[in-house]
Short mmCIF file of C-alpha atoms in Angstrom, two decimals:
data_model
loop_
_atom_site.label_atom_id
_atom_site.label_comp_id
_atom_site.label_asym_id
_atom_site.label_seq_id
_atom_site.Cartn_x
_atom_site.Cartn_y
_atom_site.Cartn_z
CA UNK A 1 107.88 153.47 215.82
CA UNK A 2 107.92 155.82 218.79
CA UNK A 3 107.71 155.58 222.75
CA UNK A 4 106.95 157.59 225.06
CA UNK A 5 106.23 157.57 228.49
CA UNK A 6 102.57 157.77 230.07
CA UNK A 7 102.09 161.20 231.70
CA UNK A 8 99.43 163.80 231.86
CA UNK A 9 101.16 165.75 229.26
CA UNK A 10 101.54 163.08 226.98
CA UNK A 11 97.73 162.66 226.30
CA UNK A 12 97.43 165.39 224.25
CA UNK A 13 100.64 163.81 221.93
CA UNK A 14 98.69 160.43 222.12
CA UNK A 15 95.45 162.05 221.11
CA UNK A 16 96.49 164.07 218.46
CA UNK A 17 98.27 160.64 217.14
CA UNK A 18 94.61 159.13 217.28
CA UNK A 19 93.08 161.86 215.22
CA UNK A 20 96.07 161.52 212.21
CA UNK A 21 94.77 157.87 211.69
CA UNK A 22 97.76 156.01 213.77
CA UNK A 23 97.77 153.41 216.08
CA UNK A 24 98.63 153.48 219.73
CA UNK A 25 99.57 151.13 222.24
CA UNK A 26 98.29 152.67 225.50
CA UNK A 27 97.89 151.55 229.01
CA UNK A 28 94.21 151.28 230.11
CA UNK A 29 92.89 151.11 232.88
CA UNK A 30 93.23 147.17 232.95
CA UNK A 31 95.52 146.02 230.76
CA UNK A 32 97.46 147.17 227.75
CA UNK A 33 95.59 148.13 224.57
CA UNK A 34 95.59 148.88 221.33
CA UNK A 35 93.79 152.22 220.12
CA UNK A 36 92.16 153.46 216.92
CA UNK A 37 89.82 156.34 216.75
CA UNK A 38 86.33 154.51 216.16
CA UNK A 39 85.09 156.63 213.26
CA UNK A 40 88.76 156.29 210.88
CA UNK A 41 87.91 153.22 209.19
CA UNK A 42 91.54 153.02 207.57
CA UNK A 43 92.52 152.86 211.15
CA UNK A 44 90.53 150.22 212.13
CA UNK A 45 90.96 148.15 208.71
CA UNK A 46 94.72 148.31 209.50
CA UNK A 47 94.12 147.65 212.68
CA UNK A 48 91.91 144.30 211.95
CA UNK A 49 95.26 143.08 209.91
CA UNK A 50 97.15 143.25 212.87
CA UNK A 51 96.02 142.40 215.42
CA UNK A 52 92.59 140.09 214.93
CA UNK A 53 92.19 137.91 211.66
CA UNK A 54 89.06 136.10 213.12
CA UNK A 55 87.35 139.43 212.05
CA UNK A 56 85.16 139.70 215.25
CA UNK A 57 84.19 142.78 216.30
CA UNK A 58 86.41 145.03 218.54
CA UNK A 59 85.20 146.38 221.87
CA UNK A 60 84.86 150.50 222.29
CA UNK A 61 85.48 152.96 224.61
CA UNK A 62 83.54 155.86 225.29
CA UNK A 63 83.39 158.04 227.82
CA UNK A 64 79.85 159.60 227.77
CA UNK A 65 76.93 157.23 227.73
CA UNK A 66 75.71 160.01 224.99
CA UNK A 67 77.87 157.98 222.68
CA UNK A 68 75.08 155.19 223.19
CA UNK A 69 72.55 156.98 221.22
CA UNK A 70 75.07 157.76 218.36
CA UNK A 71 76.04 154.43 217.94
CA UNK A 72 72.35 153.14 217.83
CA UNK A 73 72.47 150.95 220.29
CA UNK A 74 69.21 149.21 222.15
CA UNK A 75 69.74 149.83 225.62
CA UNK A 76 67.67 151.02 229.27
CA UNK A 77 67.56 153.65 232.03
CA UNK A 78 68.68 150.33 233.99
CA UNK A 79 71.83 149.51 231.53
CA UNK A 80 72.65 153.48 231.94
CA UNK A 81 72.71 152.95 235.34
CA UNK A 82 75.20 149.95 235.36
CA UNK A 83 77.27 151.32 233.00
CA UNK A 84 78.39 154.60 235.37
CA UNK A 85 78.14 151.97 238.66
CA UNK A 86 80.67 149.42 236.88
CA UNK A 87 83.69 149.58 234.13
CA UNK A 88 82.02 146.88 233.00
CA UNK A 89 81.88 145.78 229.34
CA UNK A 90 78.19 146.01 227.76
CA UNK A 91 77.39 143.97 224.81
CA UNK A 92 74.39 145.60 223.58
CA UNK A 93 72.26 144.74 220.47
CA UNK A 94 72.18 147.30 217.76
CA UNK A 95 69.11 149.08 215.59
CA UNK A 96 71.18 148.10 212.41
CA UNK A 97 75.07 146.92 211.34
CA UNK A 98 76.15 149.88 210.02
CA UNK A 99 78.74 151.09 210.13
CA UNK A 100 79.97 147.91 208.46
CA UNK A 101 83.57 148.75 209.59
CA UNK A 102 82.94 148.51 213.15
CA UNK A 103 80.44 145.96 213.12
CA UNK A 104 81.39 143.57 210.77
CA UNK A 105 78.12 142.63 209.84
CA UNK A 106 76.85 141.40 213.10
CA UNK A 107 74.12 143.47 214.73
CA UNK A 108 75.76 144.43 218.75
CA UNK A 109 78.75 146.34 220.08
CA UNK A 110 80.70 146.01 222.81
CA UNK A 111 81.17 149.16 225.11
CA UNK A 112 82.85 150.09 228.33
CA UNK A 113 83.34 153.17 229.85
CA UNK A 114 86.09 153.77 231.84
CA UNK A 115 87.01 154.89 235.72
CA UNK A 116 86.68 158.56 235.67
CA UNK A 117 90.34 159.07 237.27
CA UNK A 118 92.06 157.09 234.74
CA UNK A 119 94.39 158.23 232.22
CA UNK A 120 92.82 156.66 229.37
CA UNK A 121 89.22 158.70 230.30
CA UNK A 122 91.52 161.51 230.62
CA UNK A 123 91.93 160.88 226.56
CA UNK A 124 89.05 159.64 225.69
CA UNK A 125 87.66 163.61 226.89
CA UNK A 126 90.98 165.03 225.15
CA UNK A 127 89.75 163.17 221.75
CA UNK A 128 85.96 163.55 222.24
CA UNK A 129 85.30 160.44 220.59
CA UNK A 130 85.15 156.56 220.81
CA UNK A 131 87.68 154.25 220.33
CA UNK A 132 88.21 150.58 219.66
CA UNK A 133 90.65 149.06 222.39
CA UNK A 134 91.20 145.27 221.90
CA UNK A 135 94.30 144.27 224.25
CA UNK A 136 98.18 144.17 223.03
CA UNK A 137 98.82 140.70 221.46
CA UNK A 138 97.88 138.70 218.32
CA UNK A 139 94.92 137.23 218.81
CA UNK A 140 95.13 133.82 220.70
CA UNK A 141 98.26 135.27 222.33
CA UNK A 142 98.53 136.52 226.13
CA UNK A 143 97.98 139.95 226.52
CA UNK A 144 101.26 142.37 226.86
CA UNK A 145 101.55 143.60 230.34
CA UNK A 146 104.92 145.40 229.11
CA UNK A 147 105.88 147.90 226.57
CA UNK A 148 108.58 145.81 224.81
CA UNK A 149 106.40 142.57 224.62
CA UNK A 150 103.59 145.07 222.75
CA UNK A 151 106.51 146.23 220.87
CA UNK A 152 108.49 142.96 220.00
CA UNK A 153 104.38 141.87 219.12
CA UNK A 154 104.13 144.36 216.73
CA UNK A 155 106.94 146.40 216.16
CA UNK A 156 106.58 149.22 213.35
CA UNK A 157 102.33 147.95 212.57
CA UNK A 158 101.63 150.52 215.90
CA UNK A 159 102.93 153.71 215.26
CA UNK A 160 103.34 155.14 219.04
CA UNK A 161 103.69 152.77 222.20
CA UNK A 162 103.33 154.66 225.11
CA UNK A 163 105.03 153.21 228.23
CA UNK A 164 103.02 152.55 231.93
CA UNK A 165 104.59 150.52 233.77
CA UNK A 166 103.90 146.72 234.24
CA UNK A 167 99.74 146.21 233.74
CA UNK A 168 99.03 142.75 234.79
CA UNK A 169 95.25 143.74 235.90
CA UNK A 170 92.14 141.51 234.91
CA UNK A 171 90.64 141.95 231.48
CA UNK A 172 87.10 143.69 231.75
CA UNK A 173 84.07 141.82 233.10
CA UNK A 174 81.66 141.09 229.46
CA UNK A 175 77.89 141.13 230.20
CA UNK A 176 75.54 141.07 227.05
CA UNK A 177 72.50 143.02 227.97
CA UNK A 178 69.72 141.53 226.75
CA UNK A 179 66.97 144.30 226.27
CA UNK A 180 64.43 143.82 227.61
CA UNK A 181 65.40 140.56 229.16
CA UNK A 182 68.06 141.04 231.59
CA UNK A 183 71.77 140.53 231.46
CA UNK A 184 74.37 137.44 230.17
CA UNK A 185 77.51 137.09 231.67
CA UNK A 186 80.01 136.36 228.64
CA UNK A 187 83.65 136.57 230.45
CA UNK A 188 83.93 137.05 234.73
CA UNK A 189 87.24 139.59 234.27
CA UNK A 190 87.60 142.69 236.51
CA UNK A 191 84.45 143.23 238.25
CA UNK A 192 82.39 140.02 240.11
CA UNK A 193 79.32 139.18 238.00
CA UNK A 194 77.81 138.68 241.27
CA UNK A 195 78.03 142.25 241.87
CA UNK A 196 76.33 143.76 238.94
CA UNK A 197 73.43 141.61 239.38
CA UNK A 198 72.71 142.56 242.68
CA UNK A 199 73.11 145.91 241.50
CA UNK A 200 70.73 145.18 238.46
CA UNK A 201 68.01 143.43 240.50
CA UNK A 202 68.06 146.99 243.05
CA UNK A 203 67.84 148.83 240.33
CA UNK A 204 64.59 146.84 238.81
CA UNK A 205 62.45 148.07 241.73
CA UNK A 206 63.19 151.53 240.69
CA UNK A 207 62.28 151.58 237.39
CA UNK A 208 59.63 149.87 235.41
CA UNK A 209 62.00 149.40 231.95
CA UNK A 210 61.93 145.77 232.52
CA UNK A 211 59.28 143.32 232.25
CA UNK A 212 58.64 141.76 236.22
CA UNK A 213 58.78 138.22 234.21
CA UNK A 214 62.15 138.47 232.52
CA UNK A 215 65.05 136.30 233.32
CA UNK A 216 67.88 137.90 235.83
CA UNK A 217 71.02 135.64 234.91
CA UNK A 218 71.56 133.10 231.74
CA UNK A 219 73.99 130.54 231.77
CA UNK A 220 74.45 130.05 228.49
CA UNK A 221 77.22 131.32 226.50
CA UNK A 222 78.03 133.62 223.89
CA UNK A 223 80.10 133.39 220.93
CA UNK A 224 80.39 137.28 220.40
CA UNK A 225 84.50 137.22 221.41
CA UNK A 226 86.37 135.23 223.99
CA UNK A 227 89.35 137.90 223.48
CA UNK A 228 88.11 140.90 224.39
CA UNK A 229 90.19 143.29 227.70
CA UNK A 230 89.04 145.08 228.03
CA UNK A 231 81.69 154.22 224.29
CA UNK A 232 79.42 163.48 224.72
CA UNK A 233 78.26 166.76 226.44
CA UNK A 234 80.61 168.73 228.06
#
């Protein structure tokens, strides 16, 4: 068990860590998280035994909405467009389950891109690659919003905690997006829901993606995961 402290040198430590198959506390940009590189299955199986016994699926970060094409998502010019406008977390329906490891047999992901001046898009370009970020405490526990309660969570299960300070942000706003039927608020976290509807209904009289008859807002709820914080060209 290592720690180190969050600085701009330190990402390239943290994402060479990522690439060996370890697991890394980091900062994010809202609260503490827990990393894995999205295509090490070991990773994430060990992960999964840590941290989330429920077995739901964990959400990803990308940083290039090029990464929603590789992951086979169903998504629109409009969902692009929200996506860069709001670190937002997109629930979005996939063209099959694979990969199995990620999806655990359900057919959607949930993605989020991060602010651009962040240090954890800072390593997401460093890594050039997704990865699955569910926050820093056993599932049904609060969140760690310091290094030692991530560490006295998990001790020698995460191989490198690295150290930012107190995070005590909001978890990330979920919205399912329900192509080609508008969007499903899930969890009201960072980012007013409010917001990115107004946003979305704009956008609708820009492009023609949408139906003119589909829903703007459901009420209903989702069961995809009540615990999630918080998915490339050069």
């Amino acid at each position: 068990m290592k720690v180190i402290k969050l600085t701009r040198s330190s990402l390239d430590r943290v994402a060479n860590a990522l690439e060996k198959g370890k697991i890394v506390c980091f900062p994010t940009d809202t609260i503490y998280g827990l990393l894995a590189k999205a295509n090490n299955s070991d990773a994430i199986e060990k992960l999964y035994s840590i941290r989330r016994p429920s077995n739901r699926p964990f959400l990803m970060l990308i940083d290039s909405l090029y990464w929603l094409k590789d992951l086979g998502v169903i998504y629109s010019p409009i969902h692009e467009r929200l996506m860069n406008m709001f670190n937002a977390t997109f629930i979005f329906y996939k063209k099959n389950t694979f990969p199995l490891y990620l999806t655990r047999g359900r057919k959607s992901l949930a993605v989020r891109i991060p602010p651009f001046d962040s240090h954890v898009y800072e390593l997401l370009e460093y890594l050039n690659a997704p990865v699955v970020a569910p926050s820093a405490n056993p599932e049904g526990q609060e969140p760690a919003t310091r290094i030692k309660e991530a560490m006295d969570y998990f001790g020698n299960n995460v191989d490198l905690y690295v150290d930012g300070g107190v995070r005590k942000g909001k978890p990330s706003t979920i919205v399912r997006a329900l192509y080609p039927k508008g969007l499903r608020l899930i969890r009201e976290g960072n980012i007013p829901f409010k917001k990115i509807l107004q946003a979305y209904k704009e956008l609708r009289t820009t492009f023609s993606a949408l139906p003119e008859d589909a829903p703007l807002e459901s009420s209903s709820l989702d069961l995809f995961d009540s615990d999630l914080p918080f998915p490339p060209p050069r």
